Coordinates of C-alpha atoms and ligand atoms in Angstrom, one line a residue:
M1099 CA -116.2 143.9 62.9
T1100 CA -113.5 146.4 63.7
N1101 CA -113.6 150.0 63.1
P1102 CA -111.6 151.5 66.1
L1103 CA -112.7 155.1 65.6
Y1104 CA -116.4 154.2 65.4
Q1105 CA -116.2 151.8 68.3
S1106 CA -114.4 154.3 70.6
F1107 CA -116.4 157.4 69.7
F1108 CA -119.8 156.1 68.9
Q1109 CA -120.6 152.4 69.2
R1110 CA -120.3 152.6 73.0
H1111 CA -123.0 155.2 73.1
R1112 CA -125.2 153.6 70.5
D1113 CA -128.2 153.0 72.8
S1114 CA -127.5 155.7 75.3
E1115 CA -130.1 158.2 76.1
A1116 CA -127.4 160.4 77.7
L1117 CA -127.4 164.0 76.4
L1118 CA -125.0 164.7 73.6
M1119 CA -125.9 168.3 72.9
I1120 CA -128.2 171.2 73.6
R1121 CA -128.7 173.1 70.3
E1122 CA -128.9 176.8 69.9
D1123 CA -132.7 176.7 69.8
G1124 CA -132.7 174.9 73.2
S1125 CA -133.6 171.4 71.9
Q1126 CA -131.8 168.5 73.2
L1127 CA -130.2 165.6 71.3
S1128 CA -129.3 162.3 73.0
Y1129 CA -126.4 160.2 71.8
R1130 CA -128.9 157.6 70.5
K1131 CA -130.8 160.0 68.4
F1132 CA -127.5 161.5 67.0
L1133 CA -126.3 158.1 66.0
D1134 CA -129.7 157.3 64.4
I1135 CA -129.2 160.3 62.2
A1136 CA -125.6 159.3 61.5
A1137 CA -126.7 155.8 60.5
R1138 CA -129.3 157.2 58.1
F1139 CA -126.6 159.4 56.6
A1140 CA -124.2 156.4 56.4
N1141 CA -126.9 154.6 54.4
T1142 CA -127.3 157.7 52.2
L1143 CA -123.6 158.0 51.6
V1144 CA -123.5 154.4 50.4
T1145 CA -126.5 154.9 48.0
C1146 CA -124.7 158.0 46.7
G1147 CA -122.0 155.5 45.5
M1148 CA -119.5 156.2 48.3
K1149 CA -117.1 153.3 48.9
P1150 CA -114.6 153.1 51.8
G1151 CA -111.8 155.6 51.2
D1152 CA -113.9 157.8 48.9
R1153 CA -114.0 161.5 49.8
V1154 CA -117.1 163.6 50.7
V1155 CA -116.5 167.4 50.7
L1156 CA -118.6 169.2 53.3
Q1157 CA -119.1 172.9 53.3
V1158 CA -122.2 173.5 55.4
P1159 CA -123.2 175.8 58.3
K1160 CA -122.6 174.3 61.8
S1161 CA -125.4 172.0 62.9
A1162 CA -125.9 168.7 64.8
E1163 CA -126.6 167.2 61.4
A1164 CA -123.3 168.5 60.0
L1165 CA -121.5 166.7 62.9
A1166 CA -123.6 163.6 62.2
V1167 CA -122.1 163.6 58.7
Y1168 CA -118.7 163.2 60.3
A1169 CA -120.0 160.2 62.4
A1170 CA -121.6 158.8 59.3
C1171 CA -118.3 159.0 57.4
V1172 CA -116.5 157.2 60.2
Q1173 CA -119.2 154.5 60.3
S1174 CA -119.2 154.0 56.5
G1175 CA -115.4 154.4 56.0
S1176 CA -115.7 157.5 53.9
V1177 CA -113.1 160.3 54.2
I1178 CA -114.6 163.6 55.3
V1179 CA -113.1 166.8 53.8
P1180 CA -114.6 169.7 55.7
L1181 CA -114.2 173.2 54.2
N1182 CA -114.4 176.6 55.8
T1183 CA -117.8 178.1 55.1
G1184 CA -116.1 181.3 54.2
Y1185 CA -114.4 179.9 51.1
T1186 CA -115.7 181.2 47.8
A1187 CA -116.8 179.2 44.8
D1188 CA -113.3 179.8 43.2
E1189 CA -111.6 178.3 46.2
V1190 CA -114.0 175.4 46.5
D1191 CA -113.3 174.6 42.8
Y1192 CA -109.7 174.0 43.7
F1193 CA -110.5 171.7 46.7
V1194 CA -113.0 169.7 44.8
G1195 CA -110.6 169.3 41.9
D1196 CA -107.8 168.3 44.2
A1197 CA -109.7 165.9 46.6
Q1198 CA -111.6 164.2 43.8
P1199 CA -114.6 163.4 46.0
K1200 CA -117.7 161.4 44.8
L1201 CA -120.0 163.7 46.7
M1202 CA -120.2 167.4 47.9
I1203 CA -122.6 168.5 50.5
C1204 CA -123.1 172.3 50.6
D1205 CA -125.3 175.0 52.1
P1206 CA -128.5 175.3 49.8
K1207 CA -127.6 179.1 49.6
N1208 CA -124.5 178.2 47.6
S1209 CA -125.8 175.3 45.5
G1210 CA -126.4 177.5 42.5
G1211 CA -122.8 178.7 42.4
L1212 CA -121.4 175.3 43.0
Q1213 CA -123.5 173.2 40.7
S1214 CA -121.4 173.8 37.6
I1215 CA -118.2 173.3 39.5
C1216 CA -119.4 169.9 40.7
E1217 CA -120.6 169.0 37.2
N1218 CA -117.2 169.8 35.8
H1219 CA -115.6 167.5 38.3
S1220 CA -118.3 164.8 38.0
V1221 CA -119.2 165.2 41.6
Q1222 CA -122.7 164.7 43.0
L1223 CA -124.0 167.8 44.9
E1224 CA -126.4 167.6 47.8
T1225 CA -127.4 170.2 50.4
L1226 CA -127.7 170.6 54.2
D1227 CA -128.6 173.9 55.9
A1228 CA -128.2 175.4 59.3
V1229 CA -131.0 173.4 60.8
G1230 CA -130.0 170.2 59.2
E1231 CA -132.5 170.3 56.3
G1232 CA -131.7 170.0 52.6
S1233 CA -131.5 167.4 49.8
F1234 CA -129.0 165.3 51.7
A1235 CA -131.4 165.1 54.7
E1236 CA -134.3 164.4 52.4
L1237 CA -132.5 161.5 50.7
S1238 CA -131.7 160.1 54.2
A1239 CA -135.3 160.2 55.4
K1240 CA -136.1 156.9 53.6
H1241 CA -133.2 155.0 55.1
P1242 CA -133.2 153.0 58.3
E1243 CA -131.6 154.2 61.6
T1244 CA -129.3 151.3 61.5
F1245 CA -126.2 150.7 59.4
P1246 CA -123.8 147.8 59.3
T1247 CA -120.5 149.5 60.4
I1248 CA -117.8 149.1 57.8
E1249 CA -114.6 147.4 58.8
R1250 CA -111.7 149.8 59.0
S1251 CA -108.2 149.6 60.4
I1252 CA -106.5 152.0 62.7
D1253 CA -104.3 153.2 59.7
D1254 CA -107.2 153.8 57.3
L1255 CA -107.9 157.4 56.4
A1256 CA -110.6 159.3 58.2
A1257 CA -110.3 162.9 57.1
F1258 CA -108.4 165.3 54.8
L1259 CA -108.1 168.8 56.2
Y1260 CA -106.8 171.4 53.8
T1261 CA -104.0 173.6 55.1
S1262 CA -102.5 176.4 53.0
G1263 CA -98.9 176.6 52.3
T1264 CA -96.2 179.2 51.9
T1265 CA -96.1 178.6 48.2
G1266 CA -99.8 179.4 47.8
R1267 CA -101.4 176.0 47.0
S1268 CA -103.5 174.4 49.7
K1269 CA -102.5 170.8 50.7
G1270 CA -104.9 168.1 51.9
A1271 CA -103.5 166.7 55.2
M1272 CA -104.4 163.0 55.3
L1273 CA -105.4 162.0 58.8
T1274 CA -105.9 158.4 59.8
Q1275 CA -108.1 156.8 62.5
V1276 CA -105.1 156.4 64.8
N1277 CA -104.1 160.1 64.4
L1278 CA -107.5 161.1 65.7
L1279 CA -108.0 158.4 68.3
S1280 CA -104.6 158.7 69.9
N1281 CA -104.9 162.4 70.2
A1282 CA -108.5 162.3 71.7
K1283 CA -107.3 159.8 74.3
A1284 CA -104.3 161.9 75.2
L1285 CA -106.5 165.0 75.6
V1286 CA -109.3 163.3 77.6
E1287 CA -106.6 162.1 80.0
T1288 CA -104.7 165.4 80.2
W1289 CA -107.7 167.6 80.6
R1290 CA -109.6 165.1 82.7
F1291 CA -112.8 165.0 80.6
T1292 CA -115.6 162.7 82.0
S1293 CA -119.3 162.0 81.2
S1294 CA -120.2 164.8 83.7
D1295 CA -118.6 167.5 81.6
V1296 CA -120.6 170.1 79.6
L1297 CA -118.5 171.8 76.9
F1298 CA -119.5 175.2 75.6
H1299 CA -118.8 174.6 72.0
A1300 CA -118.9 177.7 69.8
L1301 CA -116.0 176.9 67.4
P1302 CA -116.5 176.1 63.7
I1303 CA -116.5 172.4 63.0
F1304 CA -114.5 172.5 59.8
H1305 CA -111.1 172.7 61.5
T1306 CA -109.1 170.6 63.9
H1307 CA -110.0 172.7 66.9
G1308 CA -113.8 172.5 66.7
L1309 CA -114.2 169.1 64.9
F1310 CA -111.4 167.0 66.4
V1311 CA -110.2 168.6 69.6
A1312 CA -113.7 169.7 70.9
S1313 CA -116.0 167.0 69.5
N1314 CA -113.7 164.0 69.6
V1315 CA -112.9 164.6 73.3
T1316 CA -116.7 164.9 74.0
F1317 CA -117.5 161.6 72.1
L1318 CA -114.6 159.7 73.8
A1319 CA -115.5 161.0 77.3
G1320 CA -119.3 160.6 76.7
S1321 CA -119.8 164.2 77.8
S1322 CA -122.3 166.8 76.5
M1323 CA -122.0 170.0 74.6
I1324 CA -123.8 173.3 74.4
F1325 CA -123.5 173.6 70.6
M1326 CA -123.6 177.1 69.2
S1327 CA -123.4 178.0 65.6
S1328 CA -120.7 180.5 66.2
F1329 CA -119.2 182.5 69.1
K1330 CA -121.3 185.3 70.5
V1331 CA -120.5 186.9 73.8
Q1332 CA -124.2 187.0 74.8
Q1333 CA -124.6 183.3 74.3
A1334 CA -121.4 182.6 76.3
I1335 CA -122.8 184.8 79.2
D1336 CA -126.1 182.9 79.0
H1337 CA -124.5 179.4 78.9
L1338 CA -121.3 179.5 80.9
P1339 CA -123.2 179.1 84.2
K1340 CA -124.4 175.7 82.9
S1341 CA -121.1 174.6 81.4
T1342 CA -118.0 173.0 82.9
T1343 CA -115.5 173.6 80.1
M1344 CA -114.9 175.9 77.2
M1345 CA -112.4 175.7 74.3
G1346 CA -111.7 178.8 72.3
V1347 CA -109.3 180.8 70.3
P1348 CA -107.8 183.9 72.0
T1349 CA -110.4 186.2 70.4
F1350 CA -113.1 184.4 72.5
Y1351 CA -111.2 185.3 75.6
T1352 CA -110.5 189.0 74.7
R1353 CA -114.1 189.5 73.7
L1354 CA -115.3 188.0 77.0
L1355 CA -112.9 190.2 78.9
D1356 CA -114.4 193.3 77.1
D1357 CA -117.7 192.4 78.8
A1358 CA -118.2 193.6 82.3
R1359 CA -120.6 190.7 83.0
L1360 CA -117.7 188.2 83.0
N1361 CA -116.9 187.7 86.7
R1362 CA -116.3 184.9 89.2
D1363 CA -120.0 184.3 89.8
L1364 CA -120.7 183.7 86.1
V1365 CA -118.1 181.0 85.8
Q1366 CA -118.3 179.4 89.3
H1367 CA -119.6 176.2 87.7
M1368 CA -116.7 176.0 85.2
R1369 CA -113.7 173.7 85.8
L1370 CA -111.6 174.4 82.8
F1371 CA -111.0 177.1 80.1
I1372 CA -108.7 176.0 77.2
S1373 CA -107.2 178.2 74.5
G1374 CA -105.4 177.4 71.3
S1375 CA -104.9 177.9 67.6
A1376 CA -103.2 181.2 68.1
P1377 CA -100.9 182.8 70.7
L1378 CA -102.7 183.8 73.9
L1379 CA -101.1 187.1 75.1
S1380 CA -99.8 186.8 78.7
E1381 CA -101.8 189.9 79.5
T1382 CA -105.0 188.1 78.5
H1383 CA -104.0 185.1 80.7
V1384 CA -103.4 187.4 83.7
A1385 CA -106.5 189.6 83.1
F1386 CA -108.7 186.5 82.8
E1387 CA -107.4 185.0 86.1
E1388 CA -107.8 188.3 87.9
R1389 CA -111.4 188.6 86.8
T1390 CA -112.5 185.0 87.1
G1391 CA -110.1 183.1 89.2
H1392 CA -109.4 180.7 86.4
R1393 CA -106.0 180.2 84.8
I1394 CA -106.6 179.5 81.1
L1395 CA -104.9 176.2 80.0
E1396 CA -103.1 177.0 76.7
R1397 CA -102.2 174.2 74.3
Y1398 CA -100.6 174.0 70.9
G1399 CA -101.3 172.0 67.8
M1400 CA -101.4 172.0 64.0
T1401 CA -103.8 170.5 61.4
E1402 CA -101.0 168.0 60.4
T1403 CA -100.2 167.0 63.9
N1404 CA -103.4 167.4 65.9
M1405 CA -102.5 168.6 69.4
I1406 CA -98.8 168.5 70.3
T1407 CA -98.4 170.1 73.8
S1408 CA -100.6 171.2 76.6
N1409 CA -100.2 173.1 79.9
P1410 CA -100.8 170.8 82.8
Y1411 CA -104.1 170.3 84.4
D1412 CA -102.9 170.3 88.0
A1413 CA -99.5 171.9 88.0
D1414 CA -98.6 175.5 87.0
R1415 CA -100.3 176.7 83.8
R1416 CA -97.6 179.1 82.6
A1417 CA -98.7 182.2 80.7
G1418 CA -96.8 182.6 77.4
T1419 CA -96.1 178.9 77.2
V1420 CA -97.9 176.0 75.5
G1421 CA -96.9 173.4 78.2
H1422 CA -95.4 170.0 77.8
P1423 CA -95.7 167.3 75.1
L1424 CA -98.9 165.2 75.3
P1425 CA -98.6 161.6 76.4
G1426 CA -97.1 159.6 73.5
V1427 CA -95.9 162.7 71.6
E1428 CA -92.2 163.5 71.3
V1429 CA -91.1 167.1 70.8
R1430 CA -87.6 168.4 70.1
I1431 CA -86.2 171.8 69.3
T1432 CA -83.5 171.7 66.5
N1433 CA -81.1 174.2 65.1
Q1434 CA -82.7 175.7 62.0
D1435 CA -79.5 175.4 59.9
T1436 CA -78.1 172.1 61.1
A1437 CA -81.2 170.3 62.3
V1438 CA -79.2 169.2 65.4
P1439 CA -81.3 169.2 68.6
T1440 CA -80.5 172.4 70.6
Q1441 CA -79.4 172.5 74.2
N1442 CA -80.1 174.8 77.2
G1443 CA -83.1 176.5 76.1
E1444 CA -81.8 177.8 72.7
I1445 CA -84.4 178.9 70.2
G1446 CA -84.9 176.5 67.2
M1447 CA -87.4 174.6 65.1
I1448 CA -90.2 172.7 66.9
E1449 CA -90.3 169.1 65.6
V1450 CA -92.7 166.5 66.6
K1451 CA -93.2 162.7 66.3
G1452 CA -96.0 160.4 67.5
P1453 CA -99.2 158.6 66.5
N1454 CA -100.9 162.0 66.2
I1455 CA -98.9 162.9 63.0
F1456 CA -100.7 162.8 59.7
T1457 CA -99.6 160.4 56.9
G1458 CA -98.8 163.0 54.3
Y1459 CA -100.3 165.5 51.9
W1460 CA -102.8 164.0 49.4
N1461 CA -101.1 163.5 46.0
M1462 CA -98.1 165.6 47.1
P1463 CA -95.3 163.1 48.1
E1464 CA -92.5 165.6 47.5
K1465 CA -94.2 168.3 49.7
T1466 CA -94.7 165.6 52.3
A1467 CA -91.1 164.5 52.2
E1468 CA -89.9 168.1 52.6
E1469 CA -91.7 168.5 55.9
F1470 CA -90.2 165.4 57.6
Q1471 CA -86.7 164.7 58.9
E1472 CA -85.2 161.4 58.0
D1473 CA -85.9 160.0 61.5
G1474 CA -89.6 160.7 61.1
F1475 CA -89.9 164.0 63.0
F1476 CA -92.4 166.4 61.4
I1477 CA -91.0 170.0 60.9
T1478 CA -93.7 172.3 62.3
G1479 CA -92.4 175.6 61.0
D1480 CA -92.9 177.1 64.5
L1481 CA -89.9 178.4 66.3
G1482 CA -89.7 177.7 70.0
Q1483 CA -87.6 177.0 73.0
L1484 CA -87.8 174.8 76.2
D1485 CA -87.6 176.4 79.6
E1486 CA -85.9 174.8 82.5
A1487 CA -89.0 173.0 83.6
G1488 CA -89.7 171.6 80.1
Y1489 CA -92.4 174.0 79.1
V1490 CA -92.5 174.7 75.3
Q1491 CA -92.6 178.4 74.4
I1492 CA -93.4 179.4 70.8
V1493 CA -91.3 182.4 70.0
G1494 CA -92.1 182.9 66.3
R1495 CA -92.6 181.1 63.0
S1496 CA -90.2 180.3 60.2
K1497 CA -93.2 180.1 57.8
D1498 CA -94.7 183.3 56.4
L1499 CA -98.1 182.9 58.1
I1500 CA -100.7 185.2 59.6
I1501 CA -103.1 183.9 62.3
S1502 CA -106.2 186.0 62.4
G1503 CA -108.9 185.1 65.0
G1504 CA -107.5 181.5 64.9
Y1505 CA -107.7 181.2 61.1
N1506 CA -104.4 180.7 59.1
I1507 CA -103.8 183.0 56.2
Y1508 CA -100.8 182.5 54.0
P1509 CA -99.6 185.9 52.6
K1510 CA -98.4 184.3 49.3
E1511 CA -101.9 183.4 48.3
I1512 CA -103.1 186.9 48.8
E1513 CA -100.1 188.5 47.2
L1514 CA -100.5 186.3 44.0
L1515 CA -104.1 187.6 43.8
L1516 CA -103.2 191.3 44.4
D1517 CA -100.4 191.1 41.8
E1518 CA -103.0 190.1 39.2
Q1519 CA -104.9 193.3 39.7
E1520 CA -104.6 196.0 37.0
G1521 CA -101.9 198.5 37.6
V1522 CA -100.2 196.5 40.5
L1523 CA -96.5 195.9 40.0
E1524 CA -96.0 193.9 43.2
S1525 CA -97.4 193.5 46.7
A1526 CA -96.6 192.4 50.2
V1527 CA -99.1 191.1 52.7
I1528 CA -98.3 191.2 56.4
G1529 CA -100.0 190.6 59.7
V1530 CA -100.0 193.3 62.3
T1531 CA -101.4 193.5 65.8
H1532 CA -105.2 193.7 65.7
P1533 CA -107.2 194.3 69.0
D1534 CA -109.8 191.7 68.2
F1535 CA -108.3 189.1 65.9
G1536 CA -104.7 189.1 67.3
E1537 CA -103.3 189.7 63.9
G1538 CA -105.1 191.6 61.1
V1539 CA -104.2 191.4 57.4
V1540 CA -102.6 194.4 55.7
G1541 CA -101.7 194.6 52.0
V1542 CA -99.0 196.9 50.6
L1543 CA -99.1 197.6 47.0
V1544 CA -96.7 199.2 44.4
A1545 CA -98.1 200.6 41.2
K1546 CA -96.8 199.9 37.8
P1547 CA -95.2 203.0 36.1
G1548 CA -98.0 205.3 34.9
F1549 CA -100.7 203.8 37.1
T1550 CA -102.4 205.3 40.1
L1551 CA -103.9 202.6 42.3
D1552 CA -107.5 202.8 43.6
T1553 CA -107.4 200.6 46.8
A1554 CA -111.2 200.5 47.1
A1555 CA -111.5 199.3 43.6
I1556 CA -108.9 196.6 44.2
S1557 CA -110.8 195.5 47.4
T1558 CA -113.9 195.2 45.4
A1559 CA -112.2 193.3 42.7
I1560 CA -110.9 190.5 45.0
Y1561 CA -114.1 190.4 47.0
S1562 CA -115.5 187.3 45.4
K1563 CA -112.1 185.6 44.8
I1564 CA -111.0 184.6 48.3
A1565 CA -112.7 184.1 51.7
R1566 CA -113.5 187.3 53.4
F1567 CA -111.4 186.6 56.5
K1568 CA -108.3 186.4 54.3
Q1569 CA -108.9 189.8 52.5
P1570 CA -106.7 192.7 53.6
K1571 CA -108.6 194.8 56.0
L1572 CA -106.4 197.7 54.9
L1573 CA -104.5 198.4 51.7
F1574 CA -101.7 200.9 51.4
V1575 CA -99.7 202.1 48.4
L1576 CA -95.9 202.7 48.6
P1577 CA -93.6 203.8 45.8
E1578 CA -91.5 200.7 46.4
L1579 CA -91.2 197.8 48.9
P1580 CA -88.2 197.8 51.3
R1581 CA -85.7 195.1 50.3
N1582 CA -82.5 193.8 51.8
T1583 CA -79.2 193.6 49.9
M1584 CA -80.3 190.2 48.6
G1585 CA -83.4 191.8 47.1
K1586 CA -85.8 190.0 49.6
V1587 CA -88.8 192.1 50.7
Q1588 CA -88.3 193.1 54.4
K1589 CA -91.7 192.3 55.8
N1590 CA -90.3 193.2 59.3
V1591 CA -89.8 196.8 58.2
L1592 CA -93.4 196.9 56.8
R1593 CA -94.7 195.3 60.0
D1594 CA -93.0 198.1 62.0
Q1595 CA -94.2 200.8 59.6
Y1596 CA -97.8 199.7 60.0
A1597 CA -97.7 198.3 63.5
D1598 CA -100.4 200.7 64.9
V1599 CA -102.8 200.9 62.0
F1600 CA -105.5 198.8 63.7
Q1601 CA -105.0 200.3 67.1
S1602 CA -105.5 203.8 65.7
Q1603 CA -108.8 202.6 64.1
E1604 CA -110.4 201.8 67.5
Ligands
MCA1895 C1 -114.5 186.8 60.8 N1 -113.9 187.8 60.2 C2 -112.6 187.7 60.3 C3 -112.4 186.5 61.0 N2 -113.6 186.0 61.4 N3 -111.5 188.4 59.9 C4 -110.3 188.0 60.1 N4 -110.1 186.9 60.9 C5 -111.1 186.1 61.4 N5 -110.9 185.0 62.1 C6 -114.5 189.0 59.5 C7 -115.6 188.6 58.6 O1 -115.2 188.3 57.3 C8 -116.5 189.9 58.7 O2 -115.9 190.8 57.8 C9 -116.2 190.3 60.1 O3 -115.0 189.8 60.5 C10 -117.3 189.8 61.0 O4 -117.7 188.5 60.7 P1 -118.4 187.5 61.7 O5 -118.7 186.2 61.0 O6 -119.4 188.2 62.4 O7 -117.2 187.2 62.7 P2 -117.2 186.5 64.0 O8 -118.5 185.6 64.1 O9 -117.2 187.6 65.1 O10 -116.0 185.6 64.0 C11 -114.8 185.8 64.6 C12 -114.3 184.6 65.3 C13 -114.2 183.4 64.3 C14 -115.3 184.2 66.5 C15 -113.0 184.8 65.9 O11 -113.3 183.9 63.2 C16 -113.9 182.1 64.8 O12 -114.7 181.4 65.4 N6 -112.6 181.8 64.8 C17 -112.1 180.5 65.2 C18 -111.3 179.8 64.1 C19 -110.8 178.4 64.5 O13 -111.6 177.6 64.9 N7 -109.6 178.1 64.2 C20 -109.0 176.8 64.5 C21 -108.2 176.3 63.4 P3 -116.8 191.9 57.0 O14 -117.8 192.4 58.0 O15 -115.8 192.9 56.6 O16 -117.4 191.1 56.0 S1 -107.4 174.7 63.8 C22 -105.9 175.2 64.2 O17 -105.6 176.3 64.0 C23 -105.0 174.3 65.0 C24 -105.0 172.9 64.6 C25 -105.2 174.5 66.4 O18 -104.2 174.5 67.1 O19 -106.3 174.5 66.9
AMP1896 P1 -103.2 175.2 61.4 O1 -102.4 175.2 60.1 O2 -104.5 175.8 61.3 O3 -103.2 173.9 61.8 O4 -102.4 176.1 62.4 C1 -101.3 175.6 63.1 C2 -100.5 176.8 63.6 O5 -101.2 177.5 64.6 C3 -99.3 176.3 64.4 O6 -98.2 175.9 63.5 C4 -98.9 177.5 65.2 O7 -98.2 178.4 64.4 C5 -100.3 178.1 65.5 N1 -100.8 177.7 66.9 C6 -101.6 176.8 67.3 N2 -101.8 176.8 68.6 C7 -101.0 177.9 69.1 C8 -100.7 178.4 70.3 N3 -101.3 178.0 71.5 N4 -99.8 179.4 70.4 C9 -99.2 179.9 69.3 N5 -99.5 179.4 68.0 C10 -100.3 178.4 67.9

């Protein structure tokens, strides 16, 4: 039997009584018990008709059992498609239609709204709640705690993660076993994870950061997690003294710094703080070191590529940079117009190649082709430069993307929705500095002749259409949008105009 991902992450711990996680309620779960649950779930997936390569869509609250669904998928060869719990039924309809799963597992709270969607797509719907109960868990109760692991090769698919695009439609990034395994190995090595580590895990597990970076590293190193349903400062204050590492988006760090209880004593047991998914401001890096004595290690990645670069563990962790390429990963900076690699620290497109890179977008071969150079380098859409010591610095994005609290929001998707609203002639959606989320979403509207726009009514109208975190936190009306001579909307002008709107709300 070979199934490299199952063997590396799970099989090694199959009979281990070592601690995998402490849950939010304080209960402990060993590797063995976790893998018992996963084996029951793997049996359940098979009885639901899942065959290797079939997809299961998972939109459930974070729990040990939700993570066990991931392990069950690896063991049974199913492809997991985790979805942000904030997505509305309209959004889920698209993902289910696109991924064509056999099974969807959702929060029981949402099953009423999702039933007809699943019926329309001929998808079986089961449930799993925040404490791991629901119809899926009930189905699994009658199954044994053993499952004959399905043979899979290193190039077989393990997951689809949906990522939005500048054109509006989300794309399912297909990730193989080798993508996940090679990256977990590189991270364990770079960040020196061992079985003695205890990770404070407060990230969601439907994105790369919480599911692959945090959990896969734990599984591979055989370490433990303090597994919280979401990030709350009080819980961090309570648990950091018992942890050795934390991974977070910059908002975690700014929120911690806002609390006077964050000090050297609180984190004296910690060996490593890691930040990613969004730019960490240099001032946050400096303030955190001043307060705690720890230099945050910043790293950089993407859904399509897993992690690309990391600041070094031993050498200088440079604020404002994302460090060096990970072992086995190649990074180059190319001229945006000519695609020729740049010299001497010039700014250009960050391109990346390695075993960590996804195999393509599900059912979108043309889109996939557009994102790769002929020699196999993936075009990230991030603009960067290399300093004299080989540190990568991200200086901007060529893609129109907002990153708010670590979540990606593509303005086009929101603009299309705003443009549909009654009386709206056109709209522009921008990200401006937000004290908590890094960037906050602002919508700028232009009315059709003869209409007066009611921004509160428009906010209400889009409420159930898209996830709450994507919705503009502020809407403004202008007589017209600023345009350049080519007729292109000048978002930089709007960003300058509304630069302080969130600051002034504080
Ligand atoms: C919540 N809200 C947000 C966000 N989160 N608004 C904008 N951006 C957000 N990120 C809104 C809610 O809709 C709600 O609005 C209000 O804020 C409070 O919601 P609540 O659930 O209480 O928020 P929270 O628990 O405080 O969450 C904030 C958070 C969370 C802790 C920053 O968003 C989070 O855990 N972010 C991590 C995202 C992440 O894991 N990204 C990795 C992607 P209202 O009250 O008006 O309804 S993977 C990736 O990017 C790559 C691969 C990489 O490199 O890692
Ligand atoms: P996603 O589509 O969720 O995978 O988000 C990937 C994007 O997040 C990257 O293309 C970057 O623009 C951004 N990103 C991730 N890590 C960092 C970081 N450390 N600094 C700046 N941007 C980052």
